Short mmCIF file of C-alpha atoms in Angstrom, two decimals:
data_model
loop_
_atom_site.label_atom_id
_atom_site.label_comp_id
_atom_site.label_asym_id
_atom_site.label_seq_id
_atom_site.Cartn_x
_atom_site.Cartn_y
_atom_site.Cartn_z
CA UNK A 1 -34.37 46.81 22.18
CA UNK A 2 -35.62 43.21 22.15
CA UNK A 3 -36.41 41.27 25.32
CA UNK A 4 -33.49 38.92 24.66
CA UNK A 5 -31.00 41.77 24.26
CA UNK A 6 -32.24 43.47 27.41
CA UNK A 7 -31.88 40.36 29.55
CA UNK A 8 -28.57 39.13 28.17
CA UNK A 9 -26.63 42.41 28.28
CA UNK A 10 -24.64 42.88 31.48
CA UNK A 11 -24.76 46.64 31.92
CA UNK A 12 -22.85 46.47 35.20
CA UNK A 13 -19.96 44.84 33.35
CA UNK A 14 -20.16 47.47 30.59
CA UNK A 15 -19.62 50.25 33.17
CA UNK A 16 -17.21 48.19 35.26
CA UNK A 17 -19.19 48.53 38.50
CA UNK A 18 -20.52 45.91 40.96
CA UNK A 19 -24.23 45.04 41.05
CA UNK A 20 -24.62 46.86 44.38
CA UNK A 21 -22.97 50.04 43.09
CA UNK A 22 -24.46 53.29 44.34
CA UNK A 23 -25.96 55.92 42.04
CA UNK A 24 -22.87 58.10 42.55
CA UNK A 25 -20.52 55.22 41.64
CA UNK A 26 -22.47 54.51 38.46
CA UNK A 27 -22.43 58.18 37.48
CA UNK A 28 -18.69 58.44 38.15
CA UNK A 29 -17.92 55.32 36.10
CA UNK A 30 -20.08 56.52 33.22
CA UNK A 31 -18.47 59.97 33.07
CA UNK A 32 -14.97 58.47 33.09
CA UNK A 33 -15.72 56.03 30.28
CA UNK A 34 -17.72 58.59 28.28
CA UNK A 35 -14.74 60.96 28.27
CA UNK A 36 -12.41 58.16 27.18
CA UNK A 37 -14.56 56.81 24.34
CA UNK A 38 -16.41 59.96 23.22
CA UNK A 39 -16.54 60.22 19.39
CA UNK A 40 -15.09 63.74 19.53
CA UNK A 41 -11.96 62.33 21.20
CA UNK A 42 -11.77 59.30 18.89
CA UNK A 43 -12.55 60.64 15.44
CA UNK A 44 -12.76 57.88 12.85
CA UNK A 45 -12.52 55.12 15.46
CA UNK A 46 -15.54 52.87 14.85
CA UNK A 47 -14.75 50.62 17.82
CA UNK A 48 -14.64 53.60 20.20
CA UNK A 49 -17.94 54.87 18.79
CA UNK A 50 -19.59 51.48 19.34
CA UNK A 51 -18.16 51.32 22.86
CA UNK A 52 -19.54 54.82 23.57
CA UNK A 53 -23.00 53.65 22.47
CA UNK A 54 -22.80 50.64 24.83
CA UNK A 55 -21.73 52.90 27.70
CA UNK A 56 -24.57 55.35 27.02
CA UNK A 57 -27.10 52.52 26.83
CA UNK A 58 -25.86 51.07 30.13
CA UNK A 59 -26.06 54.46 31.83
CA UNK A 60 -29.57 55.01 30.48
CA UNK A 61 -30.71 51.84 32.27
CA UNK A 62 -28.60 51.86 35.45
CA UNK A 63 -28.75 55.64 35.89
CA UNK A 64 -32.54 55.53 36.16
CA UNK A 65 -33.77 54.00 39.42
CA UNK A 66 -36.99 52.61 37.92
CA UNK A 67 -35.34 51.10 34.86
CA UNK A 68 -32.55 49.65 36.97
CA UNK A 69 -35.07 47.96 39.27
CA UNK A 70 -36.89 46.44 36.29
CA UNK A 71 -33.59 45.34 34.76
CA UNK A 72 -32.42 43.69 37.99
CA UNK A 73 -35.75 41.90 38.38
CA UNK A 74 -35.66 40.67 34.79
CA UNK A 75 -32.10 39.39 35.19
CA UNK A 76 -32.97 37.72 38.47
CA UNK A 77 -35.98 36.02 36.88
CA UNK A 78 -34.32 34.82 33.69
CA UNK A 79 -30.64 34.74 34.65
CA UNK A 80 -28.39 35.31 31.63
CA UNK A 81 -31.15 34.72 29.12
CA UNK A 82 -32.44 31.47 30.66
CA UNK A 83 -35.45 30.98 32.93
CA UNK A 84 -34.71 30.14 36.54
CA UNK A 85 -37.34 27.69 37.79
CA UNK A 86 -39.17 28.44 41.01
CA UNK A 87 -39.55 26.15 43.99
CA UNK A 88 -42.61 24.43 42.50
CA UNK A 89 -40.94 23.44 39.25
CA UNK A 90 -38.44 20.84 40.36
CA UNK A 91 -37.66 18.44 37.56
CA UNK A 92 -40.46 19.78 35.35
CA UNK A 93 -40.23 20.65 31.68
CA UNK A 94 -40.70 24.23 30.65
CA UNK A 95 -42.81 25.17 27.68
CA UNK A 96 -43.95 28.74 27.80
CA UNK A 97 -43.88 31.93 25.78
CA UNK A 98 -42.33 35.18 26.96
CA UNK A 99 -45.43 36.81 25.53
CA UNK A 100 -47.36 35.20 28.39
CA UNK A 101 -45.08 36.73 30.97
CA UNK A 102 -45.03 40.13 29.36
CA UNK A 103 -48.71 40.34 28.54
CA UNK A 104 -48.33 39.34 24.89
CA UNK A 105 -50.39 36.18 24.78
CA UNK A 106 -53.12 34.23 26.42
CA UNK A 107 -51.25 30.99 27.18
CA UNK A 108 -50.41 29.58 30.58
CA UNK A 109 -47.09 28.56 32.06
CA UNK A 110 -46.15 25.22 33.46
CA UNK A 111 -43.23 26.47 35.49
CA UNK A 112 -44.43 27.80 38.76
CA UNK A 113 -47.84 29.17 37.77
CA UNK A 114 -46.89 32.75 36.89
CA UNK A 115 -49.92 34.86 36.13
CA UNK A 116 -50.28 38.07 34.13
CA UNK A 117 -48.86 40.44 36.76
CA UNK A 118 -45.28 40.30 35.48
CA UNK A 119 -46.39 42.04 32.30
CA UNK A 120 -47.33 45.05 34.40
CA UNK A 121 -43.86 45.16 35.96
CA UNK A 122 -41.98 45.01 32.66
CA UNK A 123 -44.60 46.36 30.27
CA UNK A 124 -43.31 49.93 30.18
CA UNK A 125 -39.74 48.81 29.65
CA UNK A 126 -40.53 46.61 26.66
CA UNK A 127 -43.19 48.96 25.27
CA UNK A 128 -45.81 46.28 25.87
CA UNK A 129 -49.10 46.62 27.71
CA UNK A 130 -50.19 44.42 30.59
CA UNK A 131 -52.60 42.68 28.19
CA UNK A 132 -52.56 42.25 24.44
CA UNK A 133 -55.10 44.62 22.96
CA UNK A 134 -55.69 47.21 20.31
CA UNK A 135 -54.22 50.22 22.09
CA UNK A 136 -51.09 51.70 20.57
CA UNK A 137 -48.11 52.76 22.64
CA UNK A 138 -46.64 56.27 22.94
CA UNK A 139 -43.31 56.72 21.18
CA UNK A 140 -40.46 58.90 22.37
CA UNK A 141 -39.25 61.55 19.96
CA UNK A 142 -35.85 61.30 18.32
CA UNK A 143 -32.75 62.89 19.79
CA UNK A 144 -31.49 65.85 17.79
CA UNK A 145 -27.91 67.02 17.37
CA UNK A 146 -26.83 70.56 16.60
CA UNK A 147 -23.74 72.73 17.02
CA UNK A 148 -23.03 76.31 17.90
CA UNK A 149 -19.98 78.57 17.69
CA UNK A 150 -19.43 81.01 20.57
CA UNK A 151 -16.97 83.80 21.06
CA UNK A 152 -14.41 83.39 23.82
CA UNK A 153 -16.31 85.83 26.04
CA UNK A 154 -19.69 84.15 25.43
CA UNK A 155 -18.23 80.79 26.45
CA UNK A 156 -16.91 82.25 29.71
CA UNK A 157 -19.98 84.31 30.62
CA UNK A 158 -22.72 82.15 29.05
CA UNK A 159 -25.04 83.15 26.23
CA UNK A 160 -28.50 82.63 24.77
CA UNK A 161 -28.21 81.71 21.10
CA UNK A 162 -30.74 80.85 18.36
CA UNK A 163 -30.48 77.31 16.99
CA UNK A 164 -32.24 76.22 13.81
CA UNK A 165 -32.91 72.49 13.90
CA UNK A 166 -34.35 69.94 11.53
CA UNK A 167 -35.89 66.76 12.91
CA UNK A 168 -38.68 64.26 12.45
CA UNK A 169 -41.97 65.43 13.98
CA UNK A 170 -45.62 64.38 13.70
CA UNK A 171 -46.82 65.16 10.18
CA UNK A 172 -49.04 68.24 10.21
CA UNK A 173 -50.99 67.17 7.12
CA UNK A 174 -52.35 64.02 8.78
CA UNK A 175 -51.86 64.99 12.44
CA UNK A 176 -49.29 62.24 12.82
CA UNK A 177 -51.71 59.44 11.92
CA UNK A 178 -50.10 58.57 8.59
CA UNK A 179 -53.56 58.41 6.98
CA UNK A 180 -54.75 61.30 4.84
CA UNK A 181 -58.26 60.86 6.26
CA UNK A 182 -56.91 60.70 9.79
CA UNK A 183 -58.34 57.21 10.34
CA UNK A 184 -55.54 54.62 10.39
CA UNK A 185 -56.41 51.07 11.43
CA UNK A 186 -54.74 48.99 14.08
CA UNK A 187 -52.09 46.72 12.61
CA UNK A 188 -53.54 43.19 12.49
CA UNK A 189 -50.09 41.59 12.67
CA UNK A 190 -49.07 43.02 16.05
CA UNK A 191 -52.59 43.98 17.22
CA UNK A 192 -51.44 47.54 17.83
CA UNK A 193 -48.48 46.74 20.08
CA UNK A 194 -45.83 47.53 17.47
CA UNK A 195 -44.01 44.28 18.27
CA UNK A 196 -44.18 40.67 17.18
CA UNK A 197 -42.88 37.51 18.78
CA UNK A 198 -40.33 35.24 17.17
CA UNK A 199 -39.30 31.80 18.31
CA UNK A 200 -35.76 31.26 19.53
CA UNK A 201 -35.83 27.61 20.48
CA UNK A 202 -36.41 26.02 23.86
CA UNK A 203 -40.00 27.28 24.02
CA UNK A 204 -39.01 30.96 24.37
CA UNK A 205 -40.48 33.72 22.26
CA UNK A 206 -38.65 37.02 21.81
CA UNK A 207 -39.95 40.35 20.52
CA UNK A 208 -38.99 42.40 17.48
CA UNK A 209 -40.48 45.54 15.89
CA UNK A 210 -43.44 44.63 13.72
CA UNK A 211 -42.29 44.46 10.06
CA UNK A 212 -45.70 45.50 8.71
CA UNK A 213 -46.26 48.71 10.67
CA UNK A 214 -42.56 49.41 11.42
CA UNK A 215 -43.26 49.41 15.14
CA UNK A 216 -46.02 52.07 14.98
CA UNK A 217 -48.93 49.75 15.75
CA UNK A 218 -50.97 51.50 13.05
CA UNK A 219 -51.40 51.04 9.30
CA UNK A 220 -52.70 53.77 7.01
CA UNK A 221 -55.43 52.59 4.60
CA UNK A 222 -55.01 55.83 2.65
CA UNK A 223 -51.37 56.90 3.09
CA UNK A 224 -50.75 60.60 3.56
CA UNK A 225 -49.02 62.11 0.54
CA UNK A 226 -46.76 64.25 2.72
CA UNK A 227 -45.31 61.57 5.01
CA UNK A 228 -46.01 58.50 2.82
CA UNK A 229 -47.95 56.90 5.67
CA UNK A 230 -45.19 57.10 8.25
CA UNK A 231 -46.90 59.76 10.35
CA UNK A 232 -43.59 61.60 10.59
CA UNK A 233 -42.35 64.50 8.50
CA UNK A 234 -39.26 66.67 8.45
CA UNK A 235 -39.74 69.75 10.59
CA UNK A 236 -37.57 72.84 10.98
CA UNK A 237 -37.73 75.18 13.92
CA UNK A 238 -35.66 77.83 15.64
CA UNK A 239 -35.11 77.69 19.38
CA UNK A 240 -33.49 80.09 21.81
CA UNK A 241 -31.04 77.93 23.74
CA UNK A 242 -29.20 79.02 26.87
CA UNK A 243 -25.57 77.91 26.87
CA UNK A 244 -24.28 77.84 30.46
CA UNK A 245 -21.28 79.89 31.53
CA UNK A 246 -17.89 78.20 31.53
CA UNK A 247 -18.35 75.81 28.59
CA UNK A 248 -15.22 74.63 26.81
CA UNK A 249 -14.38 74.07 23.17
CA UNK A 250 -15.61 70.66 22.03
CA UNK A 251 -18.02 70.21 24.95
CA UNK A 252 -21.33 68.44 24.21
CA UNK A 253 -24.35 69.74 26.11
CA UNK A 254 -27.50 67.68 26.64
CA UNK A 255 -30.82 69.52 26.90
CA UNK A 256 -33.54 67.11 28.04
CA UNK A 257 -36.86 67.22 26.23
CA UNK A 258 -35.67 69.73 23.60
CA UNK A 259 -35.39 67.22 20.76
CA UNK A 260 -38.02 65.98 18.30
CA UNK A 261 -41.62 65.78 19.60
CA UNK A 262 -42.93 62.38 20.65
CA UNK A 263 -45.71 60.45 18.96
CA UNK A 264 -49.10 59.58 20.44
CA UNK A 265 -48.37 61.44 23.66
CA UNK A 266 -44.82 60.17 24.02
CA UNK A 267 -42.10 62.40 25.50
CA UNK A 268 -39.86 64.53 23.33
CA UNK A 269 -36.30 63.45 22.63
CA UNK A 270 -33.21 65.28 23.82
CA UNK A 271 -31.12 67.94 22.13
CA UNK A 272 -27.34 67.54 22.04
CA UNK A 273 -25.39 70.71 21.26
CA UNK A 274 -21.71 70.55 20.29
CA UNK A 275 -19.96 73.77 21.31
CA UNK A 276 -17.13 75.42 19.39
CA UNK A 277 -15.30 78.33 21.01
CA UNK A 278 -13.32 81.00 19.17
CA UNK A 279 -9.97 82.38 20.30
CA UNK A 280 -9.37 85.68 22.11
CA UNK A 281 -6.60 88.08 21.03
CA UNK A 282 -5.48 88.68 24.65
CA UNK A 283 -6.73 85.91 26.93
CA UNK A 284 -6.26 82.17 26.92
CA UNK A 285 -7.75 79.42 29.05
CA UNK A 286 -6.38 76.62 31.21
CA UNK A 287 -9.24 74.69 32.82
CA UNK A 288 -11.22 77.09 35.00
CA UNK A 289 -8.41 79.66 34.90
CA UNK A 290 -7.82 82.37 32.32
CA UNK A 291 -4.31 83.28 31.19
CA UNK A 292 -2.74 86.51 30.01
CA UNK A 293 0.83 87.59 29.22
CA UNK A 294 1.75 91.09 30.42
CA UNK A 295 4.88 92.94 29.19
CA UNK A 296 6.93 94.83 31.81
CA UNK A 297 10.03 96.99 31.52
CA UNK A 298 13.45 95.89 32.74
CA UNK A 299 13.29 98.54 35.46
CA UNK A 300 9.91 97.24 36.72
CA UNK A 301 11.22 93.69 36.80
CA UNK A 302 14.48 94.63 38.52
CA UNK A 303 13.23 97.27 40.95
CA UNK A 304 9.66 96.10 41.45
CA UNK A 305 6.49 98.12 41.10
CA UNK A 306 2.77 98.00 40.46
CA UNK A 307 1.42 96.70 37.15
CA UNK A 308 -2.13 97.16 35.85
CA UNK A 309 -3.53 94.00 34.25
CA UNK A 310 -6.69 93.77 32.07
CA UNK A 311 -9.47 91.31 32.99
CA UNK A 312 -12.13 89.75 30.77
CA UNK A 313 -15.24 91.91 30.86
CA UNK A 314 -14.31 93.70 34.07
CA UNK A 315 -12.13 96.52 35.42
CA UNK A 316 -8.35 96.03 35.42
CA UNK A 317 -6.56 94.77 38.52
CA UNK A 318 -3.25 95.98 39.95
CA UNK A 319 -0.57 93.43 40.82
CA UNK A 320 2.52 94.17 42.91
CA UNK A 321 5.70 93.14 41.14
CA UNK A 322 8.39 92.19 43.67
CA UNK A 323 11.99 93.41 43.03
CA UNK A 324 14.04 90.95 40.99
CA UNK A 325 11.06 89.39 39.19
CA UNK A 326 12.44 87.06 36.48
CA UNK A 327 11.06 86.88 32.97
CA UNK A 328 8.29 84.26 32.69
CA UNK A 329 7.13 84.37 36.32
CA UNK A 330 3.38 83.72 36.72
CA UNK A 331 1.27 85.51 39.30
CA UNK A 332 -2.37 84.94 40.24
CA UNK A 333 -5.35 87.31 40.33
CA UNK A 334 -7.93 85.32 42.29
CA UNK A 335 -11.56 85.14 41.17
CA UNK A 336 -10.93 86.67 37.74
CA UNK A 337 -11.13 83.45 35.71
CA UNK A 338 -13.87 81.32 34.13
CA UNK A 339 -17.16 80.47 35.83
CA UNK A 340 -17.22 77.02 37.47
CA UNK A 341 -20.25 74.72 37.70
CA UNK A 342 -20.89 75.80 41.30
CA UNK A 343 -21.02 79.48 40.27
CA UNK A 344 -17.59 80.43 41.63
CA UNK A 345 -14.79 81.64 39.39
CA UNK A 346 -11.31 80.42 38.66
CA UNK A 347 -8.26 82.70 38.66
CA UNK A 348 -6.45 84.86 36.16
CA UNK A 349 -2.88 83.63 35.66
CA UNK A 350 -0.63 86.55 34.76
CA UNK A 351 2.72 85.72 33.13
CA UNK A 352 5.38 88.46 33.16
CA UNK A 353 7.34 89.09 29.96
CA UNK A 354 10.26 91.51 30.15
CA UNK A 355 10.04 93.86 27.20
CA UNK A 356 13.31 94.81 25.46
CA UNK A 357 13.11 98.26 23.80
CA UNK A 358 14.00 98.40 20.11
CA UNK A 359 14.91 102.10 20.09
CA UNK A 360 16.73 103.94 22.89
CA UNK A 361 17.01 107.65 23.45
CA UNK A 362 20.45 109.09 24.15
CA UNK A 363 19.67 109.49 27.83
CA UNK A 364 18.39 105.94 28.16
CA UNK A 365 21.43 104.56 26.34
CA UNK A 366 23.81 106.48 28.62
CA UNK A 367 21.98 105.12 31.66
CA UNK A 368 22.29 101.55 30.39
CA UNK A 369 25.96 102.00 29.59
CA UNK A 370 26.50 103.22 33.15
CA UNK A 371 24.61 100.20 34.46
CA UNK A 372 26.77 97.86 32.39
CA UNK A 373 29.93 99.38 33.77
CA UNK A 374 28.60 99.13 37.31
CA UNK A 375 27.89 95.41 36.89
CA UNK A 376 30.91 94.54 34.77
CA UNK A 377 32.20 92.03 37.32
CA UNK A 378 29.00 89.96 37.30
CA UNK A 379 28.64 86.99 34.96
CA UNK A 380 25.10 85.53 34.87
CA UNK A 381 26.40 82.59 32.82
CA UNK A 382 29.09 81.46 35.25
CA UNK A 383 26.93 78.80 36.88
CA UNK A 384 25.88 77.53 33.44
CA UNK A 385 29.47 76.78 32.43
CA UNK A 386 30.28 75.21 35.80
CA UNK A 387 27.28 72.90 35.46
CA UNK A 388 28.32 71.99 31.89
CA UNK A 389 31.80 70.98 33.09
CA UNK A 390 30.48 68.76 35.87
CA UNK A 391 27.99 66.91 33.67
#
């Protein structure tokens, strides 16, 4: 990200929160917008994908206390991309380079006498040192995406699964230097910073990745044959990843520091795992609750009784069926559902389905005939016709 982009973007506006928003308010706003604009929920929608990237970028800055402080200070200093003069600069002209403020040059300012200390405040954020020198900066590893398919039971109970991933990692042949002899030289264009300044008018100078070293800060005199001088090579590895209990189909899990390794001591990227969950022949799911349909006989529904109900991975439970239970009634077996984030469990929702026998023995048929004669005066459809007339 360039200095100009960082200063001019209003991340508070992106998340729709005030500048004094608390950490909890920022997190809540991010989660709401992320669900709305997530690529999985807006397949093929380029605008939604771009919006999701903006939201993620805003959360990355505002969700980190240190980055947010640096961002607020930068915005306060420059306003919306323009320098705000200090008390000692009334009516003066301003001719200075952002490289001076961020440790990128040796010039002096005429607008309030800022020294080199500001570079120390913002140096880490812009990947610039406090002073321009020959040291190269650590680089964070790339984020890696993968996907896994779990059975219904594994998703409810959690599982440890092997994931084979391919990502960019430091080249083993040259130890990540990009030079086959292991002796790259510091890029003379950016002096090892990985960034160069470009003029934008008005005396300002903004930063871009160095075009000669591609932001690495190093140039290989004798390019490595394996990585072509980039210092990065494709790497495959298998990891044992723990998928937490209670995940849902389509959920995207972030595992910090499990992505591609960093460069020159930089931190590793993150691993994002998209979860797919298979169906179960008996159980379904509704949020944190599991669902099951249990057939009962007409006699059990009419007279009441006890019904044994299967549970997922545990012993069956017995539910009391009250007399006169209608077809389709749902009862609840508490604590027999999916695992929640706090470790508790949802419920098992049991829906009763009256089973109609296809074949009747002579004794059963006689009993039903006797029942029909005993209830011959009752018409369960009487109220239906009355309601139809009054409509």
